[in-house]
Short mmCIF file of C-alpha atoms in Angstrom, two decimals:
data_model
loop_
_atom_site.label_atom_id
_atom_site.label_comp_id
_atom_site.label_asym_id
_atom_site.label_seq_id
_atom_site.Cartn_x
_atom_site.Cartn_y
_atom_site.Cartn_z
CA MET Q 1 6.54 3.43 -5.87
CA ALA Q 2 5.21 -0.19 -5.66
CA GLU Q 3 2.11 0.50 -4.29
CA GLU Q 4 -0.13 3.17 -3.05
CA THR Q 5 1.02 5.15 0.16
CA LEU Q 6 -1.29 5.70 3.17
CA THR Q 7 -2.08 8.39 5.56
CA PRO Q 8 0.02 8.23 8.54
CA VAL Q 9 -1.69 6.02 11.24
CA ILE Q 10 -0.89 7.00 14.74
CA ASP Q 11 -2.19 4.55 17.63
CA ALA Q 12 -4.32 6.04 20.18
CA ALA Q 13 -2.06 5.99 23.35
CA THR Q 14 -2.94 2.96 25.53
CA PRO Q 15 -1.46 2.82 29.00
CA GLY Q 16 0.78 -0.37 29.24
CA GLN Q 17 1.06 -0.66 25.36
CA PRO Q 18 3.81 0.46 22.91
CA GLN Q 19 2.50 2.98 20.45
CA LEU Q 20 2.97 2.77 16.95
CA VAL Q 21 3.24 5.48 14.21
CA THR Q 22 3.19 3.89 10.78
CA PHE Q 23 3.97 6.10 7.67
CA GLY Q 24 3.96 4.81 3.94
CA CYS Q 25 2.44 1.62 2.43
CA ARG Q 26 0.22 -1.49 3.30
CA LEU Q 27 3.21 -3.52 3.70
CA ASN Q 28 4.43 -1.12 6.58
CA ALA Q 29 0.89 -1.57 7.92
CA PHE Q 30 1.25 -5.18 8.15
CA GLU Q 31 4.79 -4.85 9.55
CA SER Q 32 3.63 -2.60 12.22
CA GLU Q 33 1.44 -5.51 13.81
CA VAL Q 34 4.35 -7.75 13.73
CA ILE Q 35 6.38 -4.87 15.48
CA ARG Q 36 3.54 -4.30 17.99
CA ASN Q 37 3.60 -8.02 18.86
CA HIS Q 38 7.22 -8.18 19.18
CA ALA Q 39 7.51 -5.09 21.31
CA SER Q 40 4.60 -5.90 23.60
CA ALA Q 41 6.10 -9.63 24.09
CA ALA Q 42 9.47 -7.86 25.13
CA GLY Q 43 7.54 -5.68 27.73
CA LEU Q 44 8.45 -2.17 25.82
CA ASN Q 45 5.39 -0.73 27.00
CA ASP Q 46 6.66 2.78 27.27
CA ALA Q 47 7.92 2.74 23.61
CA ILE Q 48 6.87 5.07 20.72
CA ILE Q 49 7.90 3.02 17.63
CA ILE Q 50 8.10 5.24 14.41
CA ASN Q 51 7.82 2.99 11.36
CA THR Q 52 9.10 5.18 8.44
CA CYS Q 53 8.51 5.74 4.78
CA ALA Q 54 11.22 6.78 2.14
CA VAL Q 55 9.09 7.24 -0.92
CA THR Q 56 9.37 10.68 -1.00
CA SER Q 57 11.56 13.29 0.71
CA GLU Q 58 8.18 14.64 2.30
CA ALA Q 59 7.47 11.49 3.93
CA GLU Q 60 11.02 11.59 5.82
CA ARG Q 61 10.23 15.13 6.86
CA GLN Q 62 6.91 14.01 8.30
CA ALA Q 63 8.60 11.18 10.10
CA ARG Q 64 11.24 13.52 11.63
CA GLN Q 65 8.30 15.92 12.56
CA ALA Q 66 6.47 12.95 14.42
CA ILE Q 67 9.62 12.24 16.14
CA ARG Q 68 10.01 15.52 17.53
CA LYS Q 69 6.38 15.71 18.46
CA ALA Q 70 6.59 12.23 20.17
CA ARG Q 71 9.32 13.33 22.28
CA ARG Q 72 7.76 16.65 23.38
CA LEU Q 73 4.52 15.03 24.45
CA ASN Q 74 6.23 12.04 26.00
CA PRO Q 75 9.65 13.03 27.48
CA SER Q 76 10.08 9.82 29.29
CA ALA Q 77 9.11 7.32 26.56
CA ARG Q 78 11.54 5.32 24.70
CA ILE Q 79 11.60 6.35 20.86
CA ILE Q 80 12.55 3.62 18.49
CA VAL Q 81 12.67 4.69 14.69
CA THR Q 82 12.68 1.83 12.00
CA GLY Q 83 11.18 1.46 8.31
CA CYS Q 84 12.66 2.36 5.03
CA ALA Q 85 13.79 5.83 5.74
CA ALA Q 86 15.66 4.44 8.84
CA GLN Q 87 17.38 1.50 6.69
CA ILE Q 88 18.30 3.93 3.93
CA SER Q 89 19.78 6.88 6.17
CA PRO Q 90 20.11 5.32 9.69
CA GLU Q 91 22.73 8.01 10.50
CA LYS Q 92 20.12 10.91 10.11
CA PHE Q 93 17.87 9.66 12.69
CA ALA Q 94 20.55 8.33 15.12
CA ALA Q 95 21.99 11.95 15.02
CA MET Q 96 18.51 13.31 16.49
CA ASP Q 97 18.51 13.80 20.30
CA GLU Q 98 14.90 12.44 20.55
CA VAL Q 99 15.81 8.92 19.10
CA ASP Q 100 16.87 6.19 21.59
CA ALA Q 101 17.39 3.35 19.11
CA VAL Q 102 17.28 2.77 15.21
CA LEU Q 103 16.37 -0.52 13.58
CA GLY Q 104 16.59 -1.72 10.09
CA ASN Q 105 13.98 -3.28 7.86
CA GLU Q 106 15.22 -6.71 8.57
CA GLU Q 107 15.87 -6.19 12.25
CA LYS Q 108 12.53 -4.65 13.05
CA LEU Q 109 10.88 -8.00 12.25
CA LYS Q 110 12.99 -10.22 14.79
CA ALA Q 111 11.53 -10.69 18.17
CA GLU Q 112 15.28 -10.86 19.37
CA SER Q 113 15.75 -7.06 18.41
CA PHE Q 114 13.22 -5.89 20.91
CA THR Q 115 14.41 -8.44 23.31
CA ALA Q 116 17.80 -6.70 23.41
CA LEU Q 117 16.17 -3.38 23.58
CA SER Q 118 14.20 -4.37 26.71
CA LEU Q 119 17.45 -5.51 28.43
CA SER Q 120 19.41 -2.60 27.41
CA ARG Q 121 21.76 -4.64 25.33
CA ALA Q 122 21.08 -3.23 21.70
CA PRO Q 123 23.32 -1.05 20.14
CA HIS Q 124 21.95 2.60 19.46
CA VAL Q 125 21.83 1.58 15.51
CA ALA Q 126 21.05 -1.94 14.24
CA VAL Q 127 20.89 -1.73 10.83
CA ALA Q 128 22.21 -4.73 8.56
CA ASP Q 129 22.80 -4.58 4.78
CA ILE Q 130 19.51 -5.39 3.27
CA MET Q 131 20.92 -6.41 -0.16
CA THR Q 132 22.36 -9.65 1.72
CA VAL Q 133 19.09 -10.89 2.99
CA THR Q 134 17.83 -13.73 0.63
CA GLU Q 135 14.81 -14.96 2.13
CA THR Q 136 11.87 -13.57 3.75
CA ALA Q 137 10.35 -15.38 6.80
CA PRO Q 138 6.62 -15.42 7.44
CA HIS Q 139 5.36 -13.73 10.39
CA LEU Q 140 1.95 -14.95 11.85
CA ILE Q 141 -0.20 -12.30 13.55
CA SER Q 142 -3.76 -12.99 15.09
CA GLY Q 143 -5.45 -9.95 14.00
CA PHE Q 144 -5.18 -6.12 13.24
CA ALA Q 145 -6.09 -3.71 16.00
CA ALA Q 146 -9.99 -2.79 15.48
CA ARG Q 147 -9.94 -3.84 11.80
CA ALA Q 148 -12.12 -6.16 9.99
CA ARG Q 149 -9.51 -5.91 7.13
CA ALA Q 150 -6.08 -7.25 7.22
CA PHE Q 151 -2.95 -6.78 5.16
CA VAL Q 152 -0.99 -10.13 4.53
CA GLU Q 153 2.70 -9.88 3.44
CA ILE Q 154 3.46 -12.07 0.46
CA GLN Q 155 6.78 -10.75 -0.63
CA GLN Q 156 9.59 -8.41 0.06
CA GLY Q 157 11.80 -6.20 -1.87
CA CYS Q 158 12.16 -5.43 -5.68
CA ASP Q 159 14.41 -6.64 -8.61
CA HIS Q 160 13.33 -3.65 -10.75
CA ARG Q 161 15.23 -0.39 -10.50
CA CYS Q 162 12.83 2.35 -11.58
CA THR Q 163 14.73 5.40 -11.66
CA PHE Q 164 12.91 7.51 -9.44
CA CYS Q 165 12.69 5.07 -6.67
CA ILE Q 166 14.70 4.50 -3.70
CA ILE Q 167 12.81 1.67 -2.03
CA PRO Q 168 15.02 -1.29 -3.47
CA PHE Q 169 17.63 0.15 -1.15
CA GLY Q 170 15.43 -0.05 1.76
CA ARG Q 171 13.71 -3.27 1.15
CA GLY Q 172 16.44 -5.41 -0.81
CA ASN Q 173 15.67 -7.51 -3.70
CA SER Q 174 12.54 -9.49 -4.45
CA ARG Q 175 11.83 -12.75 -2.09
CA SER Q 176 8.67 -14.34 -1.54
CA VAL Q 177 7.02 -15.77 1.55
CA PRO Q 178 6.12 -19.61 1.01
CA THR Q 179 2.55 -20.51 -0.04
CA GLY Q 180 1.96 -22.65 2.82
CA ALA Q 181 2.77 -19.88 5.58
CA ILE Q 182 0.54 -17.30 3.86
CA VAL Q 183 -2.34 -19.83 3.66
CA ASP Q 184 -1.74 -20.44 7.30
CA GLN Q 185 -1.68 -16.78 8.24
CA ILE Q 186 -4.99 -16.09 6.48
CA ARG Q 187 -6.64 -19.14 8.16
CA GLN Q 188 -5.66 -17.55 11.51
CA LEU Q 189 -6.66 -14.24 10.74
CA VAL Q 190 -10.16 -15.38 9.41
CA ALA Q 191 -10.77 -17.47 12.74
CA ASN Q 192 -9.86 -14.44 14.57
CA GLY Q 193 -12.82 -12.54 12.80
CA VAL Q 194 -11.02 -10.95 9.83
CA ARG Q 195 -13.43 -10.83 6.94
CA GLU Q 196 -11.13 -9.26 4.26
CA VAL Q 197 -7.50 -9.96 3.45
CA VAL Q 198 -5.36 -7.56 1.34
CA LEU Q 199 -2.28 -9.41 -0.21
CA THR Q 200 0.49 -6.81 -0.14
CA GLY Q 201 4.35 -6.49 -0.76
CA VAL Q 202 6.46 -4.18 -2.65
CA ASP Q 203 6.14 -5.84 -6.07
CA ILE Q 204 3.41 -8.38 -5.55
CA THR Q 205 3.29 -9.46 -9.29
CA SER Q 206 6.84 -10.56 -8.98
CA TYR Q 207 5.70 -13.34 -6.34
CA GLY Q 208 7.04 -16.73 -6.52
CA GLY Q 209 10.02 -16.16 -8.98
CA ASP Q 210 12.37 -17.18 -6.39
CA LEU Q 211 10.33 -20.14 -5.09
CA PRO Q 212 10.66 -23.62 -5.94
CA GLY Q 213 8.47 -24.30 -9.35
CA ASN Q 214 8.42 -20.45 -9.82
CA SER Q 215 4.58 -20.47 -9.38
CA GLY Q 216 2.99 -16.91 -9.73
CA LEU Q 217 0.71 -14.68 -8.00
CA GLY Q 218 -2.21 -16.36 -10.01
CA ALA Q 219 -1.37 -19.68 -8.53
CA LEU Q 220 -0.86 -18.33 -5.02
CA THR Q 221 -4.37 -16.50 -5.21
CA ARG Q 222 -6.06 -19.69 -6.47
CA ARG Q 223 -4.69 -21.65 -3.46
CA ILE Q 224 -5.69 -19.23 -1.14
CA LEU Q 225 -9.30 -19.05 -2.51
CA THR Q 226 -9.39 -23.14 -2.72
CA LEU Q 227 -7.78 -23.76 0.65
CA VAL Q 228 -9.42 -20.81 2.83
CA PRO Q 229 -12.94 -21.20 1.61
CA GLU Q 230 -14.23 -19.35 4.81
CA LEU Q 231 -12.39 -16.36 3.66
CA PRO Q 232 -15.41 -13.99 2.42
CA ARG Q 233 -13.06 -11.18 0.33
CA LEU Q 234 -9.69 -11.13 -1.03
CA ARG Q 235 -7.99 -8.16 -2.47
CA LEU Q 236 -4.79 -7.51 -4.11
CA SER Q 237 -2.55 -4.49 -3.85
CA SER Q 238 -0.61 -2.61 -6.64
CA LEU Q 239 -0.15 -4.63 -9.82
CA ASP Q 240 2.19 -4.06 -12.73
CA VAL Q 241 -0.07 -4.44 -15.80
CA VAL Q 242 2.54 -6.40 -17.92
CA GLU Q 243 3.33 -8.70 -15.04
CA VAL Q 244 -0.43 -10.25 -14.48
CA ASP Q 245 -0.06 -13.84 -15.59
CA GLU Q 246 -2.94 -15.55 -17.35
CA GLU Q 247 -4.15 -17.62 -14.23
CA LEU Q 248 -4.49 -14.35 -12.24
CA ARG Q 249 -6.60 -12.69 -15.14
CA ARG Q 250 -8.82 -15.49 -15.23
CA LEU Q 251 -9.48 -15.49 -11.41
CA ILE Q 252 -10.14 -11.82 -11.75
CA ILE Q 253 -12.75 -12.38 -13.98
CA THR Q 254 -14.53 -15.34 -12.75
CA GLU Q 255 -13.90 -15.58 -9.17
CA GLU Q 256 -16.63 -13.21 -7.04
CA ARG Q 257 -14.56 -13.53 -3.99
CA LEU Q 258 -11.67 -11.48 -5.60
CA MET Q 259 -12.88 -8.01 -5.18
CA PRO Q 260 -13.59 -6.11 -8.42
CA HIS Q 261 -11.03 -3.30 -7.53
CA LEU Q 262 -7.61 -3.35 -8.86
CA HIS Q 263 -5.13 -0.75 -8.12
CA LEU Q 264 -2.33 -0.42 -11.23
CA SER Q 265 1.16 0.85 -10.75
CA LEU Q 266 1.04 2.94 -13.81
CA GLN Q 267 2.88 6.23 -12.53
CA ALA Q 268 2.66 7.98 -16.15
CA GLY Q 269 0.78 8.18 -19.25
CA ASP Q 270 3.43 9.00 -21.99
CA ASP Q 271 5.85 6.44 -23.39
CA MET Q 272 9.10 8.66 -23.36
CA ILE Q 273 8.56 9.29 -19.59
CA LEU Q 274 7.92 5.63 -18.98
CA LYS Q 275 10.98 4.92 -20.59
CA ARG Q 276 13.02 7.23 -18.70
CA MET Q 277 11.26 6.02 -15.45
CA LYS Q 278 12.48 2.48 -16.53
CA ARG Q 279 8.92 1.16 -16.13
CA ARG Q 280 8.18 -2.07 -17.92
CA HIS Q 281 4.89 -1.13 -19.60
CA SER Q 282 3.75 1.34 -22.31
CA ARG Q 283 0.76 3.41 -22.39
CA ASP Q 284 -0.69 0.89 -25.03
CA ASP Q 285 0.11 -1.99 -22.40
CA ALA Q 286 -1.84 -0.22 -19.65
CA ILE Q 287 -4.93 0.77 -22.08
CA ARG Q 288 -4.99 -2.79 -23.45
CA PHE Q 289 -5.11 -4.49 -20.01
CA THR Q 290 -7.78 -2.24 -18.66
CA THR Q 291 -9.99 -2.29 -21.92
CA GLU Q 292 -9.70 -6.41 -22.07
CA MET Q 293 -10.35 -6.61 -18.38
CA LEU Q 294 -13.41 -4.48 -18.37
CA ALA Q 295 -14.84 -6.35 -21.42
CA ALA Q 296 -14.34 -9.50 -19.44
CA ARG Q 297 -15.71 -8.16 -15.99
CA PRO Q 298 -17.73 -4.98 -16.68
CA ASP Q 299 -18.09 -4.18 -13.04
CA LEU Q 300 -14.19 -3.76 -12.28
CA VAL Q 301 -12.98 -0.35 -10.92
CA PHE Q 302 -9.37 0.74 -11.24
CA GLY Q 303 -7.23 2.83 -9.02
CA ALA Q 304 -3.71 4.05 -10.06
CA ASP Q 305 -0.67 5.72 -8.95
CA LEU Q 306 0.51 8.68 -11.07
CA ILE Q 307 3.40 10.82 -10.74
CA ALA Q 308 3.39 14.46 -11.81
CA GLY Q 309 6.27 16.62 -13.06
CA PHE Q 310 8.94 13.82 -13.69
CA PRO Q 311 12.21 15.05 -14.94
CA THR Q 312 12.03 16.31 -18.64
CA GLU Q 313 8.27 15.97 -18.67
CA THR Q 314 7.17 18.57 -21.17
CA GLU Q 315 3.42 19.89 -21.35
CA ALA Q 316 2.33 17.36 -24.08
CA MET Q 317 3.87 14.54 -22.31
CA PHE Q 318 1.75 15.55 -19.21
CA GLU Q 319 -1.34 15.75 -21.36
CA ASN Q 320 -0.86 12.07 -22.13
CA SER Q 321 -0.81 11.15 -18.50
CA LEU Q 322 -4.05 13.53 -18.07
CA ARG Q 323 -5.80 11.62 -20.76
CA LEU Q 324 -4.99 8.29 -19.42
CA ILE Q 325 -7.44 8.85 -16.89
CA ASP Q 326 -10.08 8.54 -19.25
CA ASP Q 327 -8.43 6.10 -21.60
CA CYS Q 328 -7.78 3.56 -18.74
CA ASN Q 329 -11.22 4.14 -17.11
CA LEU Q 330 -9.54 5.12 -13.87
CA THR Q 331 -11.51 6.10 -10.80
CA PHE Q 332 -9.40 6.12 -7.69
CA LEU Q 333 -6.04 8.01 -8.00
CA HIS Q 334 -3.14 8.43 -5.88
CA VAL Q 335 -1.31 11.31 -7.38
CA PHE Q 336 2.25 12.44 -6.15
CA PRO Q 337 4.21 15.39 -7.33
CA TYR Q 338 7.60 14.15 -8.29
CA SER Q 339 10.16 14.29 -5.30
CA ALA Q 340 13.70 13.65 -6.11
CA ARG Q 341 15.41 11.28 -4.02
CA SER Q 342 19.09 11.46 -3.62
CA GLY Q 343 20.87 8.38 -5.13
CA THR Q 344 18.46 7.73 -7.64
CA PRO Q 345 19.08 8.42 -11.54
CA ALA Q 346 15.99 10.48 -11.88
CA ALA Q 347 17.47 12.96 -9.26
CA LYS Q 348 20.33 13.73 -11.93
CA MET Q 349 18.02 14.30 -14.61
CA PRO Q 350 16.68 18.03 -15.66
CA GLN Q 351 14.18 18.72 -13.21
CA VAL Q 352 10.60 20.41 -13.90
CA PRO Q 353 10.21 23.42 -11.58
CA GLY Q 354 8.52 22.81 -8.37
CA PRO Q 355 5.46 25.04 -9.12
CA VAL Q 356 4.98 23.19 -12.34
CA ARG Q 357 5.20 19.95 -10.63
CA LYS Q 358 2.48 21.02 -8.03
CA ALA Q 359 0.18 22.34 -10.64
CA ARG Q 360 0.23 19.34 -12.60
CA ALA Q 361 -0.63 17.15 -9.67
CA GLN Q 362 -3.46 19.38 -8.94
CA ALA Q 363 -4.66 19.08 -12.30
CA LEU Q 364 -4.39 15.22 -12.30
CA ARG Q 365 -6.29 15.19 -8.96
CA GLU Q 366 -8.95 17.49 -10.45
CA ARG Q 367 -9.50 15.04 -13.51
CA GLY Q 368 -9.54 11.93 -10.97
CA LEU Q 369 -12.25 13.77 -8.86
CA ILE Q 370 -14.48 14.35 -12.03
CA ALA Q 371 -14.00 10.53 -12.65
CA GLN Q 372 -14.75 9.62 -9.26
CA ARG Q 373 -17.83 11.72 -9.18
CA ALA Q 374 -18.99 10.22 -12.33
CA TYR Q 375 -18.57 6.90 -10.84
CA PHE Q 376 -20.45 7.62 -7.57
CA ALA Q 377 -23.31 9.03 -9.77
CA ARG Q 378 -23.66 5.86 -11.56
CA GLN Q 379 -23.95 4.09 -8.30
CA PHE Q 380 -27.27 5.80 -7.23
CA GLY Q 381 -29.68 3.22 -6.60
CA ALA Q 382 -27.45 0.25 -6.89
CA ALA Q 383 -27.22 -2.69 -4.28
CA THR Q 384 -23.82 -3.16 -2.89
CA ARG Q 385 -22.25 -4.97 0.10
CA VAL Q 386 -20.24 -3.19 2.70
CA LEU Q 387 -17.71 -4.39 5.00
CA VAL Q 388 -18.30 -2.43 8.20
CA GLU Q 389 -15.08 -1.12 9.64
CA LYS Q 390 -16.38 1.58 11.98
CA SER Q 391 -19.64 2.13 13.93
CA GLU Q 392 -20.70 5.02 16.16
CA GLY Q 393 -24.22 5.37 17.42
CA ASN Q 394 -26.75 5.70 14.32
CA ALA Q 395 -24.00 5.75 11.80
CA ALA Q 396 -21.39 3.35 10.66
CA PHE Q 397 -18.69 3.27 7.89
CA GLY Q 398 -16.99 0.74 5.50
CA HIS Q 399 -15.92 -0.29 1.85
CA SER Q 400 -18.07 -1.69 -0.82
CA ASP Q 401 -16.69 -4.52 -3.17
CA HIS Q 402 -15.07 -2.01 -5.23
CA PHE Q 403 -13.47 -0.35 -2.50
CA ALA Q 404 -15.76 2.76 -2.71
CA PRO Q 405 -15.90 4.53 0.77
CA VAL Q 406 -19.48 4.16 2.17
CA SER Q 407 -21.11 6.00 5.04
CA LEU Q 408 -24.25 4.27 6.34
CA GLY Q 409 -27.07 6.05 8.09
CA PHE Q 410 -27.49 3.10 10.65
CA GLY Q 411 -25.18 1.50 13.24
CA ALA Q 412 -24.01 -1.92 12.33
CA VAL Q 413 -21.34 -4.55 13.83
CA PRO Q 414 -17.75 -3.76 12.74
CA GLY Q 415 -16.69 -6.83 10.66
CA SER Q 416 -20.04 -7.47 9.41
CA ILE Q 417 -20.55 -7.56 5.43
CA ILE Q 418 -24.18 -6.13 4.94
CA ASP Q 419 -26.44 -5.62 1.86
CA THR Q 420 -27.06 -1.77 1.37
CA ARG Q 421 -28.51 0.37 -1.41
CA ILE Q 422 -26.60 3.68 -2.43
CA ASN Q 423 -28.59 6.60 -1.75
CA GLY Q 424 -26.33 9.47 -2.43
CA ALA Q 425 -22.80 10.93 -2.26
CA THR Q 426 -20.33 13.59 -1.53
CA ASP Q 427 -16.99 14.19 -3.11
CA GLU Q 428 -15.38 11.82 -0.32
CA HIS Q 429 -17.87 8.99 -0.14
CA LEU Q 430 -21.04 7.23 -0.90
CA THR Q 431 -23.91 7.04 1.42
CA ALA Q 432 -26.29 3.93 1.84
CA ILE Q 433 -29.24 2.86 3.57
CA ALA Q 434 -30.00 -0.93 4.50
CA ALA Q 435 -31.23 -2.88 1.56
#
């Protein structure tokens, strides 16, 4: 689980345009824009494209549900299924009567895949062996539909084999996009009105290991900030705490354009569970990283992924994860009850009963909500800059530098970055007035 998952994003149906339904991570969100461009160029204007996620069994179930609903509401549409779940289990989706075509993760990013579909020359299933892919081609997109924020893929795949994770079998081994192509992509996005870029991938702290010179994520971040001075805000997706290089640490501490919100791939707070997960960090590593970074940049805010009820987790082990929220000063949590994935080592370990997993996940969420409320309370009266993402009448919505959701009591132009003052909060978001 290399980065946080997102709520499924469903395009509003636009006549004459393919419709995308995107499950899963930010990398999928980026790739859906690539798919949109290819499908539109190929004239697949009646297509509904389901970009699936495989991180949990529930994600696959939701994808199948979305496919059936799409066919029910659009009996004449062409339904194309792709993404990680389609890559790992193409036969399951190909067997669904509602599905017209299945594309693998490599095929979905190629223009020729959609051209072949438009000419009715494509096979029902086009899914190659992802483990044979050794490079990641850059994909230039002009912007994100109705968004001031854009995701930019810097890396694909993962060389690690966490025992709970099926994603390497959907994405392949780690491979990096060349730095120059990333810089060109960001320049184009900024020229087209994007104000904030999020660097994304499956395991972004592994960036550059396969490139000449073996330069890391810190060097890439420095080059982006130097070569694209017109970019106001840069963010990073999930980080492995033990893989953050020294140059990246310095930039996080000193560079104001690198936003003070870090999302950490922690997964658990107990050392034995971390070992059984085959994670690369210990509990002390996580606490040391957050403590040192906060000491150097006190306004940093941390988010994290946490899994509840991993196989063999005892109550005492779970308590260590629960205490990690306070020990690491975590504010924004993405909590997942453990979901066994066929083909992973963890699925063969002694399982925690389902009701216990759910109860522990709920306890983590409740503790996380307490931390978030405390953070929101500390913001009352504070000045903050908000990137406006939506505006309707006398109200607007966006995110602060710290990625806190902010509801504004006035209209504003989407894409603008405005000075505000926090004047209240709900459990879901802060509220603000113009400064």
